[in-house]
């Protein structure tokens, strides 16, 4: 999370890139609440694609499963 006064400056994307850069995995996965389409759209601009939906528990929200290949 980026504090409100620092948003819309590309900081979250740079933090995200820095975190993935240090990882060796071939796949990164995010779960995004389906009631937040703008967040899904943001991750799509970062290279994520929606692979499906998941409800981890019977009483939990439904999440969009988003994946990317960070080193591709």
PDB file of C-alpha atoms in Angstrom:
ATOM      1  CA  UNK A   1       0.000   0.000   0.000  1.00  0.00           C
ATOM      2  CA  UNK A   2       1.165   3.460  -0.835  1.00  0.00           C
ATOM      3  CA  UNK A   3       0.089   6.399   1.280  1.00  0.00           C
ATOM      4  CA  UNK A   4      -2.514   8.614  -0.407  1.00  0.00           C
ATOM      5  CA  UNK A   5      -0.221  11.617  -0.861  1.00  0.00           C
ATOM      6  CA  UNK A   6       2.262   9.438  -2.781  1.00  0.00           C
ATOM      7  CA  UNK A   7      -0.235   7.717  -5.092  1.00  0.00           C
ATOM      8  CA  UNK A   8      -0.467   8.239  -8.870  1.00  0.00           C
ATOM      9  CA  UNK A   9       3.280   8.700  -9.178  1.00  0.00           C
ATOM     10  CA  UNK A  10       4.222   5.167 -10.240  1.00  0.00           C
ATOM     11  CA  UNK A  11       5.628   4.291  -6.820  1.00  0.00           C
ATOM     12  CA  UNK A  12       3.549   1.139  -6.331  1.00  0.00           C
ATOM     13  CA  UNK A  13       4.605  -0.206  -9.719  1.00  0.00           C
ATOM     14  CA  UNK A  14       8.270   0.481  -8.982  1.00  0.00           C
ATOM     15  CA  UNK A  15       7.975  -1.231  -5.577  1.00  0.00           C
ATOM     16  CA  UNK A  16       6.269  -4.194  -7.215  1.00  0.00           C
ATOM     17  CA  UNK A  17       8.987  -4.452  -9.874  1.00  0.00           C
ATOM     18  CA  UNK A  18      11.726  -4.241  -7.236  1.00  0.00           C
ATOM     19  CA  UNK A  19      10.150  -7.056  -5.231  1.00  0.00           C
ATOM     20  CA  UNK A  20       9.782  -9.358  -8.237  1.00  0.00           C
ATOM     21  CA  UNK A  21      13.237  -8.549  -9.571  1.00  0.00           C
ATOM     22  CA  UNK A  22      14.815 -10.217  -6.541  1.00  0.00           C
ATOM     23  CA  UNK A  23      12.708 -13.367  -6.925  1.00  0.00           C
ATOM     24  CA  UNK A  24      13.591 -16.338  -9.091  1.00  0.00           C
ATOM     25  CA  UNK A  25      10.131 -17.800  -9.620  1.00  0.00           C
ATOM     26  CA  UNK A  26       8.771 -18.075 -13.144  1.00  0.00           C
ATOM     27  CA  UNK A  27       5.221 -17.145 -12.145  1.00  0.00           C
ATOM     28  CA  UNK A  28       3.701 -14.469  -9.923  1.00  0.00           C
ATOM     29  CA  UNK A  29       0.087 -14.780  -8.744  1.00  0.00           C
ATOM     30  CA  UNK A  30      -2.217 -12.176  -7.205  1.00  0.00           C
ATOM     31  CA  UNK A  31      -5.688 -12.493  -5.765  1.00  0.00           C
ATOM     32  CA  UNK A  32      -7.850  -9.399  -6.292  1.00  0.00           C
ATOM     33  CA  UNK A  33     -11.349  -8.944  -4.884  1.00  0.00           C
ATOM     34  CA  UNK A  34     -13.690  -9.072  -7.905  1.00  0.00           C
ATOM     35  CA  UNK A  35     -15.559  -6.037  -6.568  1.00  0.00           C
ATOM     36  CA  UNK A  36     -12.449  -3.942  -7.362  1.00  0.00           C
ATOM     37  CA  UNK A  37     -12.258  -3.897 -11.178  1.00  0.00           C
ATOM     38  CA  UNK A  38      -9.997  -0.820 -11.178  1.00  0.00           C
ATOM     39  CA  UNK A  39      -7.389  -2.762  -9.195  1.00  0.00           C
ATOM     40  CA  UNK A  40      -7.657  -5.641 -11.666  1.00  0.00           C
ATOM     41  CA  UNK A  41      -7.170  -3.129 -14.471  1.00  0.00           C
ATOM     42  CA  UNK A  42      -4.098  -1.679 -12.781  1.00  0.00           C
ATOM     43  CA  UNK A  43      -2.494  -5.107 -12.475  1.00  0.00           C
ATOM     44  CA  UNK A  44      -3.375  -5.812 -16.104  1.00  0.00           C
ATOM     45  CA  UNK A  45      -1.316  -2.763 -17.112  1.00  0.00           C
ATOM     46  CA  UNK A  46       1.572  -4.331 -15.177  1.00  0.00           C
ATOM     47  CA  UNK A  47       1.353  -7.502 -17.290  1.00  0.00           C
ATOM     48  CA  UNK A  48      -1.026  -9.638 -15.226  1.00  0.00           C
ATOM     49  CA  UNK A  49      -3.810 -11.626 -16.852  1.00  0.00           C
ATOM     50  CA  UNK A  50      -6.939 -12.925 -15.168  1.00  0.00           C
ATOM     51  CA  UNK A  51      -6.750 -16.720 -15.094  1.00  0.00           C
ATOM     52  CA  UNK A  52     -10.022 -17.347 -13.272  1.00  0.00           C
ATOM     53  CA  UNK A  53     -11.798 -16.760 -10.000  1.00  0.00           C
ATOM     54  CA  UNK A  54     -11.374 -18.351  -6.586  1.00  0.00           C
ATOM     55  CA  UNK A  55     -13.319 -18.318  -3.334  1.00  0.00           C
ATOM     56  CA  UNK A  56     -10.813 -19.682  -0.802  1.00  0.00           C
ATOM     57  CA  UNK A  57     -13.411 -20.241   1.922  1.00  0.00           C
ATOM     58  CA  UNK A  58     -17.181 -20.563   1.875  1.00  0.00           C
ATOM     59  CA  UNK A  59     -17.579 -17.278   3.764  1.00  0.00           C
ATOM     60  CA  UNK A  60     -14.865 -15.314   1.938  1.00  0.00           C
ATOM     61  CA  UNK A  61     -15.023 -12.904  -0.964  1.00  0.00           C
ATOM     62  CA  UNK A  62     -14.558 -14.098  -4.520  1.00  0.00           C
ATOM     63  CA  UNK A  63     -11.167 -13.189  -5.953  1.00  0.00           C
ATOM     64  CA  UNK A  64      -9.839 -12.810  -9.469  1.00  0.00           C
ATOM     65  CA  UNK A  65      -6.743 -14.953  -9.861  1.00  0.00           C
ATOM     66  CA  UNK A  66      -4.211 -12.910 -11.828  1.00  0.00           C
ATOM     67  CA  UNK A  67      -0.908 -14.268 -13.111  1.00  0.00           C
ATOM     68  CA  UNK A  68       2.205 -12.983 -14.852  1.00  0.00           C
ATOM     69  CA  UNK A  69       5.612 -14.285 -15.834  1.00  0.00           C
ATOM     70  CA  UNK A  70       7.900 -11.655 -14.327  1.00  0.00           C
ATOM     71  CA  UNK A  71      11.081 -12.712 -16.103  1.00  0.00           C
ATOM     72  CA  UNK A  72       9.619 -13.494 -19.526  1.00  0.00           C
TER      73      UNK A  72
END
